[in-house]
């Protein structure tokens, strides 16, 4: 072991971390997440503490405080990060948690419910017997099915997580 109890094999290579952050952020962008929130999320995910200040994020990613602020606002709205105050300081730290994927998916479930409500209104407005009404009804049925499967999937995930990581 070397300084601070970290073995040589466990030391972080800043260049490799940077490559991971940019590569994973690119994957998130490809999936539809905005670029700057993707980069900030990937940087937080790759940090040992799972938390960084605005200044640390700005320095690591070479972005402005305004860019950090906008990215964190987006990530907080979709429940992918939380804000916390540093004890005895006015500075905030932004944190990812082990359950960030669960929280993000749970938030998407609320979006699915709103889409279902809108689709129900659409079926009523267009008429269930019209081609457009049938198309909307099938879309509604898909989202209702997905919602039920997502709930069951998350229950199975919690049980699996408990078994593998020993926490809920």
CSV table of N, CA and C in Angstrom, one decimal:
chain,number,residue,atom,x,y,z
A,1,UNK,N,0.8,-1.2,0.0
A,1,UNK,CA,0.0,0.0,0.0
A,1,UNK,C,0.9,1.2,0.0
A,2,UNK,N,0.4,2.3,-0.6
A,2,UNK,CA,1.1,3.5,-0.6
A,2,UNK,C,0.3,4.6,0.2
A,3,UNK,N,0.6,5.8,-0.1
A,3,UNK,CA,0.0,6.9,0.7
A,3,UNK,C,-1.5,6.8,0.8
A,4,UNK,N,-2.1,7.2,1.9
A,4,UNK,CA,-3.5,7.2,2.2
A,4,UNK,C,-4.2,5.8,2.0
A,5,UNK,N,-3.4,4.7,2.0
A,5,UNK,CA,-4.0,3.4,2.0
A,5,UNK,C,-4.4,3.0,0.6
A,6,UNK,N,-3.9,3.7,-0.4
A,6,UNK,CA,-4.3,3.3,-1.8
A,6,UNK,C,-3.2,2.6,-2.5
A,7,UNK,N,-3.4,1.4,-3.0
A,7,UNK,CA,-2.4,0.7,-3.6
A,7,UNK,C,-2.1,1.3,-5.0
A,8,UNK,N,-0.9,0.9,-5.5
A,8,UNK,CA,-0.5,1.5,-6.8
A,8,UNK,C,-1.5,1.1,-7.9
A,9,UNK,N,-2.1,-0.1,-7.7
A,9,UNK,CA,-3.1,-0.6,-8.7
A,9,UNK,C,-4.4,0.2,-8.6
A,10,UNK,N,-4.6,0.8,-7.5
A,10,UNK,CA,-5.9,1.6,-7.3
A,10,UNK,C,-5.8,3.0,-7.6
A,11,UNK,N,-4.6,3.5,-7.9
A,11,UNK,CA,-4.4,4.9,-8.2
A,11,UNK,C,-5.1,5.3,-9.5
A,12,UNK,N,-5.6,6.5,-9.5
A,12,UNK,CA,-6.4,6.9,-10.7
A,12,UNK,C,-5.5,7.6,-11.7
A,13,UNK,N,-5.7,7.2,-12.9
A,13,UNK,CA,-5.0,7.9,-14.0
A,13,UNK,C,-5.9,9.0,-14.5
A,14,UNK,N,-5.5,10.3,-14.3
A,14,UNK,CA,-6.5,11.4,-14.7
A,14,UNK,C,-6.8,11.3,-16.2
A,15,UNK,N,-5.9,10.9,-17.1
A,15,UNK,CA,-6.2,10.9,-18.5
A,15,UNK,C,-7.2,9.8,-18.8
A,16,UNK,N,-7.1,8.6,-18.1
A,16,UNK,CA,-8.0,7.6,-18.3
A,16,UNK,C,-9.4,8.0,-17.8
A,17,UNK,N,-9.4,8.6,-16.6
A,17,UNK,CA,-10.7,9.1,-16.1
A,17,UNK,C,-11.4,10.1,-17.0
A,18,UNK,N,-10.6,11.0,-17.6
A,18,UNK,CA,-11.1,12.0,-18.5
A,18,UNK,C,-11.7,11.3,-19.8
A,19,UNK,N,-11.0,10.3,-20.3
A,19,UNK,CA,-11.5,9.5,-21.4
A,19,UNK,C,-12.8,8.8,-21.1
A,20,UNK,N,-12.9,8.2,-19.9
A,20,UNK,CA,-14.1,7.6,-19.5
A,20,UNK,C,-15.2,8.6,-19.5
A,21,UNK,N,-15.0,9.7,-18.8
A,21,UNK,CA,-16.0,10.7,-18.6
A,21,UNK,C,-16.6,11.2,-20.0
A,22,UNK,N,-15.7,11.5,-20.9
A,22,UNK,CA,-16.1,11.9,-22.2
A,22,UNK,C,-16.8,10.8,-23.0
A,23,UNK,N,-16.3,9.6,-22.9
A,23,UNK,CA,-16.9,8.5,-23.6
A,23,UNK,C,-18.3,8.2,-23.1
A,24,UNK,N,-18.4,8.1,-21.8
A,24,UNK,CA,-19.7,7.8,-21.2
A,24,UNK,C,-20.7,9.0,-21.5
A,25,UNK,N,-20.2,10.2,-21.4
A,25,UNK,CA,-21.1,11.3,-21.6
A,25,UNK,C,-21.6,11.3,-23.1
A,26,UNK,N,-20.7,10.9,-24.0
A,26,UNK,CA,-21.1,10.8,-25.4
A,26,UNK,C,-22.2,9.7,-25.6
A,27,UNK,N,-22.2,8.6,-24.8
A,27,UNK,CA,-23.2,7.6,-24.9
A,27,UNK,C,-24.5,8.2,-24.3
A,28,UNK,N,-24.4,9.0,-23.3
A,28,UNK,CA,-25.7,9.6,-22.7
A,28,UNK,C,-26.3,10.6,-23.7
A,29,UNK,N,-25.4,11.3,-24.4
A,29,UNK,CA,-25.9,12.3,-25.4
A,29,UNK,C,-26.6,11.5,-26.5
A,30,UNK,N,-26.0,10.4,-26.9
A,30,UNK,CA,-26.6,9.6,-28.0
A,30,UNK,C,-27.9,9.1,-27.6
A,31,UNK,N,-28.1,8.9,-26.3
A,31,UNK,CA,-29.4,8.4,-25.8
A,31,UNK,C,-30.4,9.5,-25.6
A,32,UNK,N,-30.0,10.7,-25.8
A,32,UNK,CA,-31.0,11.9,-25.7
A,32,UNK,C,-30.7,12.8,-24.6
A,33,UNK,N,-29.8,12.6,-23.7
A,33,UNK,CA,-29.5,13.6,-22.6
A,33,UNK,C,-28.7,14.8,-23.2
A,34,UNK,N,-28.9,16.0,-22.7
A,34,UNK,CA,-28.1,17.1,-23.2
A,34,UNK,C,-26.7,16.9,-22.9
A,35,UNK,N,-25.8,17.5,-23.7
A,35,UNK,CA,-24.3,17.3,-23.6
A,35,UNK,C,-23.8,17.7,-22.2
A,36,UNK,N,-24.0,18.9,-21.8
A,36,UNK,CA,-23.4,19.4,-20.5
A,36,UNK,C,-23.8,18.6,-19.3
A,37,UNK,N,-25.1,18.3,-19.1
A,37,UNK,CA,-25.5,17.5,-18.0
A,37,UNK,C,-24.9,16.1,-18.1
A,38,UNK,N,-24.7,15.6,-19.3
A,38,UNK,CA,-24.1,14.3,-19.5
A,38,UNK,C,-22.7,14.3,-19.0
A,39,UNK,N,-21.9,15.3,-19.3
A,39,UNK,CA,-20.5,15.4,-18.9
A,39,UNK,C,-20.4,15.6,-17.4
A,40,UNK,N,-21.3,16.4,-16.8
A,40,UNK,CA,-21.3,16.6,-15.4
A,40,UNK,C,-21.7,15.3,-14.7
A,41,UNK,N,-22.7,14.6,-15.1
A,41,UNK,CA,-23.1,13.4,-14.5
A,41,UNK,C,-22.0,12.3,-14.6
A,42,UNK,N,-21.3,12.2,-15.7
A,42,UNK,CA,-20.3,11.2,-15.9
A,42,UNK,C,-19.1,11.6,-15.0
A,43,UNK,N,-18.8,12.8,-14.8
A,43,UNK,CA,-17.7,13.3,-13.9
A,43,UNK,C,-18.0,12.9,-12.5
A,44,UNK,N,-19.3,13.2,-12.1
A,44,UNK,CA,-19.7,12.8,-10.7
A,44,UNK,C,-19.6,11.3,-10.5
A,45,UNK,N,-20.1,10.6,-11.4
A,45,UNK,CA,-20.1,9.1,-11.4
A,45,UNK,C,-18.7,8.6,-11.2
A,46,UNK,N,-17.8,9.2,-11.9
A,46,UNK,CA,-16.4,8.7,-11.9
A,46,UNK,C,-15.6,9.2,-10.7
A,47,UNK,N,-16.1,10.1,-9.9
A,47,UNK,CA,-15.4,10.6,-8.7
A,47,UNK,C,-15.5,9.6,-7.6
A,48,UNK,N,-14.4,9.4,-6.9
A,48,UNK,CA,-14.4,8.5,-5.8
A,48,UNK,C,-15.4,8.8,-4.8
A,49,UNK,N,-15.6,10.0,-4.4
A,49,UNK,CA,-16.5,10.4,-3.4
A,49,UNK,C,-18.0,10.4,-3.9
A,50,UNK,N,-18.1,10.4,-5.2
A,50,UNK,CA,-19.5,10.6,-5.8
A,50,UNK,C,-20.0,11.9,-5.7
A,51,UNK,N,-19.2,12.9,-5.3
A,51,UNK,CA,-19.6,14.3,-5.1
A,51,UNK,C,-18.5,15.2,-5.4
A,52,UNK,N,-18.8,16.3,-6.1
A,52,UNK,CA,-17.9,17.4,-6.4
A,52,UNK,C,-18.5,18.7,-6.2
A,53,UNK,N,-17.7,19.8,-6.0
A,53,UNK,CA,-18.2,21.1,-5.9
A,53,UNK,C,-18.3,21.7,-7.4
A,54,UNK,N,-19.0,22.8,-7.5
A,54,UNK,CA,-19.1,23.5,-8.8
A,54,UNK,C,-17.7,23.8,-9.3
A,55,UNK,N,-16.8,24.3,-8.4
A,55,UNK,CA,-15.5,24.7,-8.8
A,55,UNK,C,-14.7,23.4,-9.3
A,56,UNK,N,-14.8,22.3,-8.6
A,56,UNK,CA,-14.2,21.1,-9.0
A,56,UNK,C,-14.7,20.6,-10.4
A,57,UNK,N,-16.0,20.6,-10.6
A,57,UNK,CA,-16.5,20.2,-11.9
A,57,UNK,C,-16.0,21.1,-13.0
A,58,UNK,N,-16.1,22.4,-12.7
A,58,UNK,CA,-15.6,23.4,-13.7
A,58,UNK,C,-14.2,23.2,-14.1
A,59,UNK,N,-13.3,22.9,-13.1
A,59,UNK,CA,-11.9,22.7,-13.4
A,59,UNK,C,-11.7,21.4,-14.1
A,60,UNK,N,-12.3,20.3,-13.7
A,60,UNK,CA,-12.1,19.0,-14.3
A,60,UNK,C,-12.6,19.0,-15.8
A,61,UNK,N,-13.8,19.6,-16.0
A,61,UNK,CA,-14.4,19.6,-17.3
A,61,UNK,C,-14.1,20.8,-18.2
A,62,UNK,N,-13.4,21.8,-17.6
A,62,UNK,CA,-13.0,23.0,-18.3
A,62,UNK,C,-14.3,23.7,-18.8
A,63,UNK,N,-15.2,23.9,-17.9
A,63,UNK,CA,-16.5,24.6,-18.2
A,63,UNK,C,-16.7,25.7,-17.2
A,64,UNK,N,-17.6,26.6,-17.6
A,64,UNK,CA,-17.9,27.8,-16.8
A,64,UNK,C,-18.8,27.5,-15.6
A,65,UNK,N,-18.8,28.3,-14.6
A,65,UNK,CA,-19.7,28.1,-13.5
A,65,UNK,C,-21.2,28.1,-14.0
A,66,UNK,N,-21.5,28.9,-15.0
A,66,UNK,CA,-22.9,28.9,-15.5
A,66,UNK,C,-23.2,27.6,-16.1
A,67,UNK,N,-22.3,27.0,-16.8
A,67,UNK,CA,-22.5,25.7,-17.5
A,67,UNK,C,-22.7,24.6,-16.4
A,68,UNK,N,-21.9,24.7,-15.3
A,68,UNK,CA,-22.1,23.7,-14.3
A,68,UNK,C,-23.5,23.9,-13.6
A,69,UNK,N,-23.9,25.1,-13.4
A,69,UNK,CA,-25.2,25.4,-12.8
A,69,UNK,C,-26.3,24.9,-13.6
A,70,UNK,N,-26.3,25.2,-14.9
A,70,UNK,CA,-27.4,24.7,-15.8
A,70,UNK,C,-27.4,23.2,-15.8
A,71,UNK,N,-26.3,22.5,-15.9
A,71,UNK,CA,-26.2,21.1,-16.0
A,71,UNK,C,-26.8,20.5,-14.7
A,72,UNK,N,-26.4,21.0,-13.5
A,72,UNK,CA,-26.8,20.5,-12.2
A,72,UNK,C,-28.3,20.7,-12.1
A,73,UNK,N,-28.8,21.8,-12.5
A,73,UNK,CA,-30.3,22.1,-12.4
A,73,UNK,C,-31.0,21.0,-13.2
A,74,UNK,N,-30.6,20.7,-14.4
A,74,UNK,CA,-31.2,19.7,-15.2
A,74,UNK,C,-31.1,18.3,-14.5
A,75,UNK,N,-29.9,17.9,-14.0
A,75,UNK,CA,-29.7,16.6,-13.4
A,75,UNK,C,-30.6,16.5,-12.1
A,76,UNK,N,-30.7,17.6,-11.4
A,76,UNK,CA,-31.5,17.6,-10.1
A,76,UNK,C,-33.0,17.4,-10.5
A,77,UNK,N,-33.4,18.0,-11.6
A,77,UNK,CA,-34.9,17.9,-12.0
A,77,UNK,C,-35.2,16.5,-12.4
A,78,UNK,N,-34.3,15.8,-13.0
A,78,UNK,CA,-34.5,14.4,-13.4
A,78,UNK,C,-34.0,13.4,-12.3
A,79,UNK,N,-33.7,13.9,-11.1
A,79,UNK,CA,-33.4,13.1,-10.0
A,79,UNK,C,-32.1,12.2,-10.2
A,80,UNK,N,-31.2,12.8,-10.9
A,80,UNK,CA,-29.9,12.0,-11.1
A,80,UNK,C,-28.8,12.5,-10.2
A,81,UNK,N,-29.0,13.7,-9.6
A,81,UNK,CA,-28.0,14.2,-8.6
A,81,UNK,C,-28.8,14.9,-7.5
A,82,UNK,N,-28.1,15.1,-6.4
A,82,UNK,CA,-28.7,15.9,-5.3
A,82,UNK,C,-27.7,16.9,-4.9
A,83,UNK,N,-28.2,18.0,-4.3
A,83,UNK,CA,-27.3,19.0,-3.8
A,83,UNK,C,-27.2,18.9,-2.3
A,84,UNK,N,-26.0,19.2,-1.8
A,84,UNK,CA,-25.8,19.2,-0.3
A,84,UNK,C,-24.8,20.3,0.0
A,85,UNK,N,-25.0,20.9,1.2
A,85,UNK,CA,-24.1,21.9,1.7
A,85,UNK,C,-22.9,21.2,2.3
A,86,UNK,N,-21.7,21.8,2.1
A,86,UNK,CA,-20.5,21.4,2.9
A,86,UNK,C,-20.7,21.9,4.3
A,87,UNK,N,-20.5,21.1,5.3
A,87,UNK,CA,-20.6,21.6,6.7
A,87,UNK,C,-19.7,22.8,6.9
A,88,UNK,N,-20.3,23.8,7.5
A,88,UNK,CA,-19.6,25.1,7.8
A,88,UNK,C,-19.3,25.9,6.6
A,89,UNK,N,-19.9,25.7,5.5
A,89,UNK,CA,-19.6,26.4,4.3
A,89,UNK,C,-20.9,26.8,3.6
A,90,UNK,N,-20.8,27.8,2.7
A,90,UNK,CA,-21.9,28.1,1.8
A,90,UNK,C,-21.8,27.3,0.5
A,91,UNK,N,-20.7,26.6,0.3
A,91,UNK,CA,-20.5,25.9,-1.0
A,91,UNK,C,-21.4,24.7,-1.0
A,92,UNK,N,-21.9,24.4,-2.2
A,92,UNK,CA,-22.7,23.2,-2.4
A,92,UNK,C,-21.8,22.1,-3.1
A,93,UNK,N,-22.1,20.9,-2.7
A,93,UNK,CA,-21.6,19.8,-3.4
A,93,UNK,C,-22.7,19.1,-4.2
A,94,UNK,N,-22.4,18.5,-5.3
A,94,UNK,CA,-23.4,17.8,-6.1
A,94,UNK,C,-23.0,16.3,-6.0
A,95,UNK,N,-24.0,15.5,-5.7
A,95,UNK,CA,-23.7,14.1,-5.4
A,95,UNK,C,-24.6,13.2,-6.3
A,96,UNK,N,-24.0,12.1,-6.7
A,96,UNK,CA,-24.7,10.9,-7.3
A,96,UNK,C,-24.8,9.9,-6.2
A,97,UNK,N,-25.9,9.1,-6.2
A,97,UNK,CA,-26.1,8.1,-5.3
A,97,UNK,C,-26.1,6.7,-6.0
A,98,UNK,N,-26.0,5.7,-5.2
A,98,UNK,CA,-26.0,4.3,-5.8
A,98,UNK,C,-27.4,4.0,-6.5
A,99,UNK,N,-28.4,4.7,-6.0
A,99,UNK,CA,-29.7,4.5,-6.6
A,99,UNK,C,-30.1,5.5,-7.7
A,100,UNK,N,-29.1,6.2,-8.2
A,100,UNK,CA,-29.5,7.3,-9.2
A,100,UNK,C,-30.3,6.7,-10.4
A,101,UNK,N,-30.0,5.5,-10.8
A,101,UNK,CA,-30.7,5.0,-12.0
A,101,UNK,C,-32.1,4.7,-11.6
A,102,UNK,N,-32.3,4.1,-10.4
A,102,UNK,CA,-33.6,3.9,-9.9
A,102,UNK,C,-34.4,5.1,-9.8
A,103,UNK,N,-33.8,6.2,-9.3
A,103,UNK,CA,-34.5,7.5,-9.1
A,103,UNK,C,-34.9,8.0,-10.5
A,104,UNK,N,-34.0,7.9,-11.4
A,104,UNK,CA,-34.2,8.4,-12.8
A,104,UNK,C,-35.3,7.7,-13.5
A,105,UNK,N,-35.3,6.4,-13.3
A,105,UNK,CA,-36.4,5.5,-13.9
A,105,UNK,C,-37.8,5.8,-13.2
A,106,UNK,N,-37.7,6.0,-11.9
A,106,UNK,CA,-39.0,6.3,-11.2
A,106,UNK,C,-39.5,7.6,-11.7
A,107,UNK,N,-38.7,8.6,-11.9
A,107,UNK,CA,-39.1,9.8,-12.5
A,107,UNK,C,-39.7,9.7,-13.8
A,108,UNK,N,-39.2,8.8,-14.6
A,108,UNK,CA,-39.7,8.5,-16.0
A,108,UNK,C,-41.1,7.9,-15.9
A,109,UNK,N,-41.3,7.1,-14.8
A,109,UNK,CA,-42.6,6.5,-14.6
A,109,UNK,C,-43.7,7.6,-14.5
A,110,UNK,N,-43.4,8.7,-13.8
A,110,UNK,CA,-44.3,9.9,-13.8
A,110,UNK,C,-44.6,10.4,-15.1
A,111,UNK,N,-43.5,10.5,-16.0
A,111,UNK,CA,-43.7,11.0,-17.3
A,111,UNK,C,-44.6,10.0,-18.1
A,112,UNK,N,-44.4,8.7,-17.9
A,112,UNK,CA,-45.3,7.7,-18.6
A,112,UNK,C,-46.8,7.9,-18.2
A,113,UNK,N,-47.0,8.2,-16.9
A,113,UNK,CA,-48.4,8.4,-16.5
A,113,UNK,C,-49.0,9.7,-17.2
A,114,UNK,N,-48.2,10.7,-17.3
A,114,UNK,CA,-48.7,11.9,-18.0
A,114,UNK,C,-49.0,11.6,-19.5
A,115,UNK,N,-48.1,10.8,-20.1
A,115,UNK,CA,-48.3,10.5,-21.5
A,115,UNK,C,-49.6,9.6,-21.7
A,116,UNK,N,-49.8,8.7,-20.7
A,116,UNK,CA,-51.0,7.9,-20.7
A,116,UNK,C,-52.2,8.7,-20.7
A,117,UNK,N,-52.2,9.7,-19.8
A,117,UNK,CA,-53.4,10.6,-19.6
A,117,UNK,C,-53.7,11.3,-20.9
A,118,UNK,N,-52.6,11.8,-21.6
A,118,UNK,CA,-52.7,12.6,-22.8
A,118,UNK,C,-53.2,11.6,-23.9
A,119,UNK,N,-52.7,10.4,-23.9
A,119,UNK,CA,-53.2,9.5,-25.0
A,119,UNK,C,-54.6,9.1,-24.8
A,120,UNK,N,-55.1,8.9,-23.5
A,120,UNK,CA,-56.5,8.6,-23.2
A,120,UNK,C,-57.4,9.7,-23.8
A,121,UNK,N,-57.0,11.0,-23.5
A,121,UNK,CA,-57.7,12.1,-24.0
A,121,UNK,C,-57.7,12.1,-25.6
A,122,UNK,N,-56.6,11.7,-26.2
A,122,UNK,CA,-56.5,11.6,-27.6
A,122,UNK,C,-57.5,10.6,-28.2
A,123,UNK,N,-57.5,9.4,-27.5
A,123,UNK,CA,-58.4,8.3,-28.0
A,123,UNK,C,-59.9,8.8,-27.9
A,124,UNK,N,-60.2,9.5,-26.8
A,124,UNK,CA,-61.6,10.0,-26.6
A,124,UNK,C,-61.9,11.1,-27.7
A,125,UNK,N,-60.9,11.9,-27.9
A,125,UNK,CA,-61.1,13.0,-28.9
A,125,UNK,C,-61.2,12.5,-30.3
A,126,UNK,N,-60.4,11.6,-30.7
A,126,UNK,CA,-60.3,11.1,-32.1
A,126,UNK,C,-61.3,10.0,-32.4
A,127,UNK,N,-61.8,9.3,-31.3
A,127,UNK,CA,-62.7,8.2,-31.5
A,127,UNK,C,-61.9,6.9,-31.5
A,128,UNK,N,-62.3,6.0,-30.6
A,128,UNK,CA,-61.6,4.7,-30.6
A,128,UNK,C,-61.7,3.9,-31.8
A,129,UNK,N,-62.7,4.1,-32.7
A,129,UNK,CA,-62.9,3.3,-33.9
A,129,UNK,C,-62.2,3.9,-35.1
A,130,UNK,N,-61.6,5.1,-35.0
A,130,UNK,CA,-60.9,5.7,-36.1
A,130,UNK,C,-59.5,5.1,-36.2
A,131,UNK,N,-58.9,5.1,-37.4
A,131,UNK,CA,-57.5,4.6,-37.5
A,131,UNK,C,-56.5,5.4,-36.5
A,132,UNK,N,-56.7,6.7,-36.4
A,132,UNK,CA,-55.8,7.4,-35.5
A,132,UNK,C,-56.1,7.0,-34.0
A,133,UNK,N,-57.4,6.9,-33.7
A,133,UNK,CA,-57.8,6.5,-32.3
A,133,UNK,C,-57.3,5.1,-32.0
A,134,UNK,N,-57.3,4.2,-32.9
A,134,UNK,CA,-56.8,2.8,-32.7
A,134,UNK,C,-55.3,2.9,-32.5
A,135,UNK,N,-54.6,3.7,-33.3
A,135,UNK,CA,-53.1,3.9,-33.1
A,135,UNK,C,-52.8,4.4,-31.7
A,136,UNK,N,-53.5,5.4,-31.3
A,136,UNK,CA,-53.3,6.0,-30.0
A,136,UNK,C,-53.6,5.0,-28.9
A,137,UNK,N,-54.7,4.2,-29.1
A,137,UNK,CA,-55.0,3.2,-28.1
A,137,UNK,C,-53.9,2.1,-28.0
A,138,UNK,N,-53.4,1.8,-29.1
A,138,UNK,CA,-52.3,0.8,-29.0
A,138,UNK,C,-51.1,1.4,-28.3
A,139,UNK,N,-50.8,2.6,-28.6
A,139,UNK,CA,-49.6,3.3,-27.9
A,139,UNK,C,-49.9,3.4,-26.4
A,140,UNK,N,-51.1,3.7,-26.1
A,140,UNK,CA,-51.5,3.8,-24.7
A,140,UNK,C,-51.3,2.4,-24.0
A,141,UNK,N,-51.8,1.4,-24.7
A,141,UNK,CA,-51.7,0.0,-24.1
A,141,UNK,C,-50.2,-0.3,-23.9
A,142,UNK,N,-49.3,0.1,-24.8
A,142,UNK,CA,-47.9,-0.2,-24.7
A,142,UNK,C,-47.3,0.5,-23.5
A,143,UNK,N,-47.7,1.8,-23.3
A,143,UNK,CA,-47.2,2.5,-22.1
A,143,UNK,C,-47.7,1.9,-20.8
A,144,UNK,N,-49.0,1.5,-20.8
A,144,UNK,CA,-49.5,0.9,-19.6
A,144,UNK,C,-48.8,-0.4,-19.3
A,145,UNK,N,-48.5,-1.2,-20.3
A,145,UNK,CA,-47.8,-2.4,-20.2
A,145,UNK,C,-46.4,-2.2,-19.6
A,146,UNK,N,-45.7,-1.2,-20.2
A,146,UNK,CA,-44.4,-0.8,-19.8
A,146,UNK,C,-44.3,-0.4,-18.4
A,147,UNK,N,-45.3,0.4,-18.0
A,147,UNK,CA,-45.4,0.9,-16.6
A,147,UNK,C,-45.5,-0.3,-15.6
A,148,UNK,N,-46.3,-1.3,-15.9
A,148,UNK,CA,-46.4,-2.5,-15.1
A,148,UNK,C,-45.2,-3.3,-15.0
A,149,UNK,N,-44.5,-3.4,-16.2
A,149,UNK,CA,-43.3,-4.2,-16.2
A,149,UNK,C,-42.2,-3.5,-15.5
A,150,UNK,N,-42.2,-2.2,-15.6
A,150,UNK,CA,-41.1,-1.4,-14.9
A,150,UNK,C,-41.2,-1.5,-13.4
A,151,UNK,N,-42.4,-1.5,-12.9
A,151,UNK,CA,-42.7,-1.7,-11.5
A,151,UNK,C,-42.1,-3.0,-11.0
A,152,UNK,N,-42.5,-4.1,-11.7
A,152,UNK,CA,-42.0,-5.4,-11.4
A,152,UNK,C,-40.5,-5.5,-11.5
A,153,UNK,N,-40.0,-4.9,-12.6
A,153,UNK,CA,-38.5,-4.9,-12.8
A,153,UNK,C,-37.8,-4.3,-11.6
A,154,UNK,N,-38.3,-3.2,-11.2
A,154,UNK,CA,-37.6,-2.4,-10.1
A,154,UNK,C,-37.7,-3.3,-8.8
A,155,UNK,N,-38.7,-4.0,-8.6
A,155,UNK,CA,-38.8,-4.9,-7.4
A,155,UNK,C,-37.8,-6.0,-7.5
A,156,UNK,N,-37.6,-6.6,-8.7
A,156,UNK,CA,-36.6,-7.6,-8.8
A,156,UNK,C,-35.2,-7.0,-8.7
A,157,UNK,N,-35.0,-5.8,-9.2
A,157,UNK,CA,-33.7,-5.1,-9.0
A,157,UNK,C,-33.4,-4.9,-7.5
A,158,UNK,N,-34.3,-4.4,-6.7
A,158,UNK,CA,-34.1,-4.2,-5.3
A,158,UNK,C,-33.6,-5.5,-4.6
A,159,UNK,N,-34.3,-6.6,-4.9
A,159,UNK,CA,-34.0,-7.9,-4.3
A,159,UNK,C,-32.6,-8.3,-4.8
A,160,UNK,N,-32.3,-8.1,-6.1
A,160,UNK,CA,-30.9,-8.5,-6.6
A,160,UNK,C,-29.8,-7.6,-6.0
A,161,UNK,N,-30.1,-6.3,-5.9
A,161,UNK,CA,-29.2,-5.4,-5.3
A,161,UNK,C,-28.8,-5.8,-3.8
A,162,UNK,N,-29.9,-6.1,-3.1
A,162,UNK,CA,-29.7,-6.6,-1.7
A,162,UNK,C,-28.8,-7.8,-1.6
A,163,UNK,N,-29.1,-8.8,-2.5
A,163,UNK,CA,-28.3,-10.0,-2.5
A,163,UNK,C,-26.8,-9.7,-2.9
A,164,UNK,N,-26.6,-8.9,-3.9
A,164,UNK,CA,-25.2,-8.7,-4.4
A,164,UNK,C,-24.5,-7.7,-3.5
A,165,UNK,N,-25.1,-6.6,-3.1
A,165,UNK,CA,-24.4,-5.6,-2.4
A,165,UNK,C,-24.7,-5.4,-0.9
A,166,UNK,N,-25.7,-6.2,-0.5
A,166,UNK,CA,-26.0,-6.3,0.9
A,166,UNK,C,-26.7,-5.0,1.4
A,167,UNK,N,-27.4,-4.3,0.6
A,167,UNK,CA,-28.1,-3.1,1.0
A,167,UNK,C,-29.3,-2.9,0.1
A,168,UNK,N,-30.3,-2.1,0.7
A,168,UNK,CA,-31.5,-1.9,-0.1
A,168,UNK,C,-31.5,-0.6,-0.7
